[in-house]
Amino acid sequence: MLIIRPAQIEVFQKSALQEYEQYARQHLSTCFPRPCKRLGEAVINEVISTGRQQAEKYGFNIYCSLCTYLSLMFWLQTFVFRFVRV
């Protein structure tokens, strides 16, 4: 029987989170190049992190739905512009 310790699960979760954040950065920079360029990498990272946390509250927990949530934030110009006016 295979037993996975909590420390091992934590390592997998961190790896998956880093992979998602990289994917989300690429998605946003492809779909919204001008706002991403104006906001800068630090702000985009904060938007991705906070957007992911908000999306998870609504049950979005896979790449596609998380990126859709981030895209809607940009399209509707919500939350993102708490950081910087574009």
PDB file of C-alpha atoms in Angstrom:
ATOM      1  CA  MET A   1       0.000   0.000   0.000  1.00  0.00           C
ATOM      2  CA  LEU A   2       1.256   3.426  -0.938  1.00  0.00           C
ATOM      3  CA  ILE A   3       1.167   6.069   1.786  1.00  0.00           C
ATOM      4  CA  ILE A   4       1.672   9.716   0.970  1.00  0.00           C
ATOM      5  CA  ARG A   5       2.795  11.852   3.876  1.00  0.00           C
ATOM      6  CA  PRO A   6       1.435  15.392   4.402  1.00  0.00           C
ATOM      7  CA  ALA A   7       4.883  16.834   3.614  1.00  0.00           C
ATOM      8  CA  GLN A   8       4.822  15.108   0.230  1.00  0.00           C
ATOM      9  CA  ILE A   9       1.344  16.449  -0.535  1.00  0.00           C
ATOM     10  CA  GLU A  10       2.558  19.934   0.343  1.00  0.00           C
ATOM     11  CA  VAL A  11       5.423  19.625  -2.155  1.00  0.00           C
ATOM     12  CA  PHE A  12       2.992  18.552  -4.892  1.00  0.00           C
ATOM     13  CA  GLN A  13       0.649  21.430  -4.060  1.00  0.00           C
ATOM     14  CA  LYS A  14       3.454  24.001  -4.246  1.00  0.00           C
ATOM     15  CA  SER A  15       4.594  22.609  -7.571  1.00  0.00           C
ATOM     16  CA  ALA A  16       1.062  22.681  -8.978  1.00  0.00           C
ATOM     17  CA  LEU A  17       0.559  26.246  -7.739  1.00  0.00           C
ATOM     18  CA  GLN A  18       3.782  27.440  -9.393  1.00  0.00           C
ATOM     19  CA  GLU A  19       2.797  25.724 -12.630  1.00  0.00           C
ATOM     20  CA  TYR A  20      -0.664  27.338 -12.521  1.00  0.00           C
ATOM     21  CA  GLU A  21       0.776  30.810 -11.848  1.00  0.00           C
ATOM     22  CA  GLN A  22       3.129  30.467 -14.815  1.00  0.00           C
ATOM     23  CA  TYR A  23       0.235  29.307 -17.014  1.00  0.00           C
ATOM     24  CA  ALA A  24      -1.984  32.178 -15.817  1.00  0.00           C
ATOM     25  CA  ARG A  25       0.765  34.763 -16.492  1.00  0.00           C
ATOM     26  CA  GLN A  26       1.151  33.441 -20.017  1.00  0.00           C
ATOM     27  CA  HIS A  27      -2.622  33.412 -20.526  1.00  0.00           C
ATOM     28  CA  LEU A  28      -3.076  36.996 -19.339  1.00  0.00           C
ATOM     29  CA  SER A  29      -0.097  38.335 -21.281  1.00  0.00           C
ATOM     30  CA  THR A  30      -1.428  36.674 -24.441  1.00  0.00           C
ATOM     31  CA  CYS A  31      -5.048  37.799 -24.031  1.00  0.00           C
ATOM     32  CA  PHE A  32      -4.408  41.208 -22.431  1.00  0.00           C
ATOM     33  CA  PRO A  33      -0.943  42.368 -23.546  1.00  0.00           C
ATOM     34  CA  ARG A  34      -1.423  46.119 -23.055  1.00  0.00           C
ATOM     35  CA  PRO A  35      -2.872  46.059 -19.526  1.00  0.00           C
ATOM     36  CA  CYS A  36      -0.302  43.460 -18.459  1.00  0.00           C
ATOM     37  CA  LYS A  37       2.533  45.586 -19.801  1.00  0.00           C
ATOM     38  CA  ARG A  38       1.197  48.677 -18.019  1.00  0.00           C
ATOM     39  CA  LEU A  39       0.523  46.946 -14.731  1.00  0.00           C
ATOM     40  CA  GLY A  40       3.906  45.221 -14.549  1.00  0.00           C
ATOM     41  CA  GLU A  41       4.925  41.770 -13.430  1.00  0.00           C
ATOM     42  CA  ALA A  42       4.627  42.375  -9.673  1.00  0.00           C
ATOM     43  CA  VAL A  43       1.036  43.599  -9.949  1.00  0.00           C
ATOM     44  CA  ILE A  44       0.090  40.784 -12.330  1.00  0.00           C
ATOM     45  CA  ASN A  45       1.495  38.244  -9.858  1.00  0.00           C
ATOM     46  CA  GLU A  46      -0.616  39.802  -7.086  1.00  0.00           C
ATOM     47  CA  VAL A  47      -3.705  39.806  -9.326  1.00  0.00           C
ATOM     48  CA  ILE A  48      -3.172  36.125 -10.166  1.00  0.00           C
ATOM     49  CA  SER A  49      -2.706  35.167  -6.519  1.00  0.00           C
ATOM     50  CA  THR A  50      -5.684  37.114  -5.222  1.00  0.00           C
ATOM     51  CA  GLY A  51      -7.849  36.166  -8.201  1.00  0.00           C
ATOM     52  CA  ARG A  52      -7.097  32.492  -7.595  1.00  0.00           C
ATOM     53  CA  GLN A  53      -8.096  32.821  -3.947  1.00  0.00           C
ATOM     54  CA  GLN A  54     -11.349  34.554  -4.888  1.00  0.00           C
ATOM     55  CA  ALA A  55     -12.127  32.005  -7.616  1.00  0.00           C
ATOM     56  CA  GLU A  56     -11.586  29.119  -5.214  1.00  0.00           C
ATOM     57  CA  LYS A  57     -14.236  30.601  -2.916  1.00  0.00           C
ATOM     58  CA  TYR A  58     -16.710  30.053  -5.771  1.00  0.00           C
ATOM     59  CA  GLY A  59     -15.517  26.499  -6.406  1.00  0.00           C
ATOM     60  CA  PHE A  60     -13.241  27.208  -9.375  1.00  0.00           C
ATOM     61  CA  ASN A  61     -10.218  25.015  -8.840  1.00  0.00           C
ATOM     62  CA  ILE A  62      -8.957  23.880 -12.247  1.00  0.00           C
ATOM     63  CA  TYR A  63      -6.786  25.778 -14.757  1.00  0.00           C
ATOM     64  CA  CYS A  64      -9.531  26.487 -17.267  1.00  0.00           C
ATOM     65  CA  SER A  65     -12.036  27.885 -14.793  1.00  0.00           C
ATOM     66  CA  LEU A  66      -9.384  29.823 -12.877  1.00  0.00           C
ATOM     67  CA  CYS A  67      -8.127  31.481 -16.067  1.00  0.00           C
ATOM     68  CA  THR A  68     -11.706  32.218 -17.125  1.00  0.00           C
ATOM     69  CA  TYR A  69     -12.230  33.959 -13.778  1.00  0.00           C
ATOM     70  CA  LEU A  70      -9.044  36.007 -14.271  1.00  0.00           C
ATOM     71  CA  SER A  71     -10.116  36.901 -17.810  1.00  0.00           C
ATOM     72  CA  LEU A  72     -13.494  38.081 -16.560  1.00  0.00           C
ATOM     73  CA  MET A  73     -11.737  40.243 -13.977  1.00  0.00           C
ATOM     74  CA  PHE A  74      -9.847  41.957 -16.814  1.00  0.00           C
ATOM     75  CA  TRP A  75     -12.816  42.183 -19.190  1.00  0.00           C
ATOM     76  CA  LEU A  76     -15.087  43.637 -16.538  1.00  0.00           C
ATOM     77  CA  GLN A  77     -12.243  45.764 -15.192  1.00  0.00           C
ATOM     78  CA  THR A  78     -12.931  44.662 -11.657  1.00  0.00           C
ATOM     79  CA  PHE A  79     -10.404  44.123  -8.931  1.00  0.00           C
ATOM     80  CA  VAL A  80      -7.420  44.595 -11.250  1.00  0.00           C
ATOM     81  CA  PHE A  81      -7.850  48.330 -11.157  1.00  0.00           C
ATOM     82  CA  ARG A  82      -7.657  48.454  -7.382  1.00  0.00           C
ATOM     83  CA  PHE A  83      -3.928  48.249  -8.005  1.00  0.00           C
ATOM     84  CA  VAL A  84      -3.322  50.613 -10.916  1.00  0.00           C
ATOM     85  CA  ARG A  85      -5.485  52.656 -13.227  1.00  0.00           C
ATOM     86  CA  VAL A  86      -4.946  51.619 -16.856  1.00  0.00           C
TER      87      VAL A  86
END
